[in-house]
Short mmCIF file of N, CA, C and O in Angstrom, two decimals:
data_model
loop_
_atom_site.label_atom_id
_atom_site.label_comp_id
_atom_site.label_asym_id
_atom_site.label_seq_id
_atom_site.Cartn_x
_atom_site.Cartn_y
_atom_site.Cartn_z
N UNK A 1 44.76 134.95 134.31
CA UNK A 1 44.94 134.41 135.64
C UNK A 1 44.89 132.89 135.57
O UNK A 1 44.10 132.33 134.85
N UNK A 2 45.73 132.31 136.39
CA UNK A 2 45.71 130.86 136.50
C UNK A 2 45.26 130.48 137.89
O UNK A 2 45.50 131.19 138.85
N UNK A 3 44.58 129.41 137.96
CA UNK A 3 44.15 128.93 139.26
C UNK A 3 45.29 128.18 139.94
O UNK A 3 46.22 127.74 139.29
N UNK A 4 45.22 128.05 141.22
CA UNK A 4 46.28 127.33 141.92
C UNK A 4 46.25 125.87 141.49
O UNK A 4 45.21 125.29 141.26
N UNK A 5 47.43 125.30 141.37
CA UNK A 5 47.51 123.91 140.94
C UNK A 5 47.71 123.77 139.44
O UNK A 5 48.11 122.72 138.96
N UNK A 6 47.41 124.77 138.70
CA UNK A 6 47.63 124.72 137.26
C UNK A 6 48.91 125.46 136.93
O UNK A 6 49.26 126.43 137.58
N UNK A 7 49.61 124.97 135.95
CA UNK A 7 50.83 125.65 135.53
C UNK A 7 50.70 126.01 134.06
O UNK A 7 49.95 125.40 133.31
N UNK A 8 51.43 127.01 133.69
CA UNK A 8 51.42 127.42 132.29
C UNK A 8 52.19 126.40 131.47
O UNK A 8 53.21 125.88 131.89
N UNK A 9 51.68 126.09 130.31
CA UNK A 9 52.37 125.16 129.43
C UNK A 9 53.51 125.89 128.75
O UNK A 9 53.33 126.99 128.22
N UNK A 10 54.67 125.26 128.76
CA UNK A 10 55.81 125.85 128.08
C UNK A 10 55.75 125.45 126.62
O UNK A 10 55.33 124.35 126.28
N UNK A 11 56.16 126.33 125.75
CA UNK A 11 56.16 125.97 124.33
C UNK A 11 57.13 124.81 124.08
O UNK A 11 58.17 124.73 124.72
N UNK A 12 56.77 123.90 123.20
CA UNK A 12 57.65 122.75 122.94
C UNK A 12 58.98 123.21 122.34
O UNK A 12 59.02 124.14 121.53
N UNK A 13 60.04 122.57 122.78
CA UNK A 13 61.35 122.92 122.26
C UNK A 13 61.56 122.24 120.92
O UNK A 13 61.02 121.18 120.65
N UNK A 14 62.36 122.88 120.08
CA UNK A 14 62.64 122.33 118.77
C UNK A 14 63.54 121.11 118.92
O UNK A 14 64.58 121.16 119.56
N UNK A 15 63.13 120.00 118.35
CA UNK A 15 63.89 118.76 118.43
C UNK A 15 64.69 118.61 117.15
O UNK A 15 64.14 118.69 116.05
N UNK A 16 65.99 118.40 117.32
CA UNK A 16 66.86 118.23 116.16
C UNK A 16 66.85 116.75 115.80
O UNK A 16 67.15 115.90 116.63
N UNK A 17 66.44 116.46 114.58
CA UNK A 17 66.40 115.05 114.18
C UNK A 17 67.80 114.55 113.90
O UNK A 17 68.71 115.32 113.60
N UNK A 18 67.97 113.26 114.00
CA UNK A 18 69.28 112.67 113.82
C UNK A 18 69.75 112.76 112.38
O UNK A 18 70.93 112.69 112.10
N UNK A 19 68.80 112.94 111.47
CA UNK A 19 69.19 113.00 110.07
C UNK A 19 69.83 114.34 109.72
O UNK A 19 70.55 114.44 108.74
N UNK A 20 69.58 115.35 110.54
CA UNK A 20 70.15 116.66 110.26
C UNK A 20 71.62 116.72 110.64
O UNK A 20 72.37 117.50 110.08
N UNK A 21 72.03 115.92 111.60
CA UNK A 21 73.41 115.93 112.05
C UNK A 21 74.19 114.89 111.26
O UNK A 21 73.88 113.72 111.26
N UNK A 22 75.24 115.35 110.59
CA UNK A 22 76.06 114.44 109.80
C UNK A 22 77.34 114.15 110.59
O UNK A 22 78.06 115.07 110.94
N UNK A 23 77.60 112.88 110.87
CA UNK A 23 78.82 112.57 111.61
C UNK A 23 80.06 112.83 110.77
O UNK A 23 80.05 112.65 109.55
N UNK A 24 81.09 113.25 111.43
CA UNK A 24 82.34 113.52 110.74
C UNK A 24 83.12 112.21 110.66
O UNK A 24 83.36 111.55 111.66
N UNK A 25 83.45 111.83 109.45
CA UNK A 25 84.18 110.59 109.25
C UNK A 25 85.65 110.93 109.02
O UNK A 25 85.99 111.65 108.10
N UNK A 26 86.47 110.39 109.91
CA UNK A 26 87.90 110.60 109.77
C UNK A 26 88.50 109.35 109.14
O UNK A 26 88.21 108.24 109.55
N UNK A 27 89.32 109.57 108.16
CA UNK A 27 89.96 108.45 107.50
C UNK A 27 91.17 108.04 108.32
O UNK A 27 92.02 108.85 108.62
N UNK A 28 91.19 106.77 108.69
CA UNK A 28 92.32 106.27 109.45
C UNK A 28 93.45 105.92 108.48
O UNK A 28 93.22 105.36 107.42
N UNK A 29 94.66 106.28 108.85
CA UNK A 29 95.77 105.92 107.97
C UNK A 29 95.95 104.41 107.96
O UNK A 29 95.74 103.73 108.96
N UNK A 30 96.30 103.87 106.80
CA UNK A 30 96.46 102.43 106.69
C UNK A 30 97.69 102.01 107.49
O UNK A 30 98.77 102.59 107.36
N UNK A 31 97.49 101.00 108.32
CA UNK A 31 98.56 100.53 109.18
C UNK A 31 99.27 99.37 108.52
O UNK A 31 98.67 98.58 107.81
N UNK A 32 100.55 99.28 108.79
CA UNK A 32 101.31 98.15 108.26
C UNK A 32 100.92 96.90 109.04
O UNK A 32 100.69 96.96 110.24
N UNK A 33 100.84 95.76 108.36
CA UNK A 33 100.48 94.53 109.07
C UNK A 33 101.56 94.15 110.07
O UNK A 33 102.76 94.28 109.80
N UNK A 34 101.14 93.66 111.23
CA UNK A 34 102.08 93.24 112.26
C UNK A 34 102.61 91.86 111.94
O UNK A 34 102.14 91.19 111.01
N UNK A 35 103.57 91.41 112.73
CA UNK A 35 104.12 90.07 112.53
C UNK A 35 103.04 89.01 112.70
O UNK A 35 102.99 88.03 111.96
N UNK A 36 102.14 89.26 113.68
CA UNK A 36 101.05 88.31 113.90
C UNK A 36 100.11 88.26 112.69
O UNK A 36 99.69 87.18 112.27
N UNK A 37 99.79 89.43 112.12
CA UNK A 37 98.93 89.46 110.93
C UNK A 37 99.55 88.67 109.78
O UNK A 37 98.87 87.94 109.07
N UNK A 38 100.86 88.84 109.62
CA UNK A 38 101.55 88.12 108.54
C UNK A 38 101.56 86.62 108.80
O UNK A 38 101.36 85.83 107.87
N UNK A 39 101.78 86.23 110.06
CA UNK A 39 101.77 84.79 110.38
C UNK A 39 100.39 84.18 110.17
O UNK A 39 100.27 83.07 109.66
N UNK A 40 99.34 84.91 110.54
CA UNK A 40 97.98 84.40 110.36
C UNK A 40 97.67 84.24 108.88
O UNK A 40 97.09 83.23 108.46
N UNK A 41 98.05 85.22 108.06
CA UNK A 41 97.81 85.12 106.62
C UNK A 41 98.58 83.95 106.02
O UNK A 41 98.05 83.21 105.18
N UNK A 42 99.81 83.78 106.45
CA UNK A 42 100.63 82.67 105.95
C UNK A 42 100.05 81.33 106.39
O UNK A 42 100.01 80.37 105.62
N UNK A 43 99.58 81.27 107.64
CA UNK A 43 98.97 80.04 108.16
C UNK A 43 97.71 79.68 107.36
O UNK A 43 97.48 78.53 107.03
N UNK A 44 96.93 80.70 107.03
CA UNK A 44 95.69 80.48 106.28
C UNK A 44 95.98 79.91 104.89
O UNK A 44 95.27 79.04 104.41
N UNK A 45 97.04 80.39 104.25
CA UNK A 45 97.37 79.94 102.90
C UNK A 45 98.02 78.55 102.90
O UNK A 45 97.66 77.70 102.09
N UNK A 46 98.97 78.35 103.81
CA UNK A 46 99.77 77.14 103.74
C UNK A 46 99.20 75.95 104.52
O UNK A 46 99.40 74.80 104.13
N UNK A 47 98.53 76.23 105.64
CA UNK A 47 97.99 75.14 106.46
C UNK A 47 96.55 75.46 106.86
O UNK A 47 96.29 75.88 107.97
N UNK A 48 95.60 75.24 105.95
CA UNK A 48 94.20 75.60 106.25
C UNK A 48 93.60 74.81 107.41
O UNK A 48 92.79 75.34 108.15
N UNK A 49 94.03 73.55 107.60
CA UNK A 49 93.49 72.77 108.71
C UNK A 49 93.95 73.35 110.05
O UNK A 49 93.18 73.45 111.00
N UNK A 50 95.21 73.73 110.12
CA UNK A 50 95.74 74.34 111.34
C UNK A 50 95.10 75.70 111.57
O UNK A 50 94.83 76.08 112.71
N UNK A 51 94.83 76.41 110.48
CA UNK A 51 94.15 77.71 110.59
C UNK A 51 92.75 77.53 111.17
O UNK A 51 92.32 78.34 112.00
N UNK A 52 92.05 76.48 110.78
CA UNK A 52 90.72 76.20 111.34
C UNK A 52 90.80 75.92 112.84
O UNK A 52 89.97 76.39 113.61
N UNK A 53 91.83 75.16 113.25
CA UNK A 53 92.03 74.91 114.68
C UNK A 53 92.30 76.22 115.42
O UNK A 53 91.79 76.45 116.52
N UNK A 54 93.09 77.09 114.79
CA UNK A 54 93.40 78.40 115.37
C UNK A 54 92.12 79.22 115.55
O UNK A 54 91.88 79.79 116.61
N UNK A 55 91.29 79.26 114.51
CA UNK A 55 90.04 80.03 114.59
C UNK A 55 89.11 79.50 115.66
O UNK A 55 88.51 80.28 116.42
N UNK A 56 88.98 78.19 115.75
CA UNK A 56 88.11 77.60 116.77
C UNK A 56 88.60 77.94 118.17
O UNK A 56 87.79 78.21 119.06
N UNK A 57 89.90 77.93 118.37
CA UNK A 57 90.45 78.27 119.68
C UNK A 57 90.22 79.74 120.02
O UNK A 57 89.90 80.08 121.16
N UNK A 58 90.35 80.60 119.03
CA UNK A 58 90.12 82.03 119.26
C UNK A 58 88.65 82.28 119.58
O UNK A 58 88.32 83.06 120.49
N UNK A 59 87.76 81.62 118.86
CA UNK A 59 86.32 81.78 119.12
C UNK A 59 85.95 81.27 120.51
O UNK A 59 85.03 81.80 121.14
N UNK A 60 86.67 80.26 120.99
CA UNK A 60 86.42 79.72 122.33
C UNK A 60 87.16 80.53 123.40
O UNK A 60 87.15 80.16 124.56
N UNK A 61 87.79 81.60 122.99
CA UNK A 61 88.53 82.51 123.87
C UNK A 61 89.64 81.80 124.64
O UNK A 61 89.87 82.05 125.81
N UNK A 62 90.33 80.92 123.95
CA UNK A 62 91.49 80.25 124.51
C UNK A 62 92.74 80.99 124.04
O UNK A 62 92.73 81.62 122.99
N UNK A 63 93.79 80.91 124.82
CA UNK A 63 95.03 81.55 124.39
C UNK A 63 95.69 80.67 123.33
O UNK A 63 95.75 79.45 123.45
N UNK A 64 96.15 81.33 122.27
CA UNK A 64 96.74 80.61 121.14
C UNK A 64 98.05 81.30 120.78
O UNK A 64 98.12 82.52 120.71
N UNK A 65 99.07 80.48 120.56
CA UNK A 65 100.35 81.01 120.09
C UNK A 65 100.62 80.45 118.70
O UNK A 65 100.38 79.27 118.44
N UNK A 66 101.12 81.32 117.82
CA UNK A 66 101.52 80.88 116.49
C UNK A 66 103.03 81.08 116.40
O UNK A 66 103.53 82.17 116.67
N UNK A 67 103.73 80.01 116.05
CA UNK A 67 105.18 80.09 115.95
C UNK A 67 105.60 80.30 114.50
O UNK A 67 104.80 80.13 113.58
N UNK A 68 106.86 80.68 114.31
CA UNK A 68 107.34 81.03 112.98
C UNK A 68 107.32 79.85 112.01
O UNK A 68 107.26 80.05 110.79
N UNK A 69 107.33 78.60 112.53
CA UNK A 69 107.25 77.44 111.65
C UNK A 69 105.79 77.05 111.37
O UNK A 69 105.51 75.98 110.87
N UNK A 70 104.86 77.95 111.73
CA UNK A 70 103.41 77.83 111.53
C UNK A 70 102.78 76.72 112.37
O UNK A 70 101.71 76.23 112.05
N UNK A 71 103.43 76.36 113.46
CA UNK A 71 102.79 75.46 114.41
C UNK A 71 102.07 76.33 115.42
O UNK A 71 102.41 77.50 115.62
N UNK A 72 101.02 75.78 116.04
CA UNK A 72 100.26 76.55 117.02
C UNK A 72 100.26 75.83 118.35
O UNK A 72 100.43 74.61 118.42
N UNK A 73 100.06 76.61 119.40
CA UNK A 73 99.93 76.06 120.75
C UNK A 73 98.66 76.64 121.34
O UNK A 73 98.50 77.85 121.40
N UNK A 74 97.75 75.75 121.74
CA UNK A 74 96.47 76.17 122.29
C UNK A 74 96.48 75.87 123.77
O UNK A 74 96.80 74.78 124.20
N UNK A 75 96.05 76.85 124.55
CA UNK A 75 95.96 76.61 125.98
C UNK A 75 96.65 77.59 126.77
O UNK A 75 96.92 78.44 127.23
#
């Protein structure tokens, strides 16, 4: 018998630890580089000073355009 106001304790539920669950890793297919990726790589190799300006603008969240002659436009 239980007195009023008291409740029966429920047995603790089994807790699944995070180490028991293994996440499924899907391999993403390798994507071909875009024109922008190729321009950035070319800019990095041929004009490192301009590449630094490009990186600073991207970090400052400014809009940046890279043209085919490796000139950039910030703003």
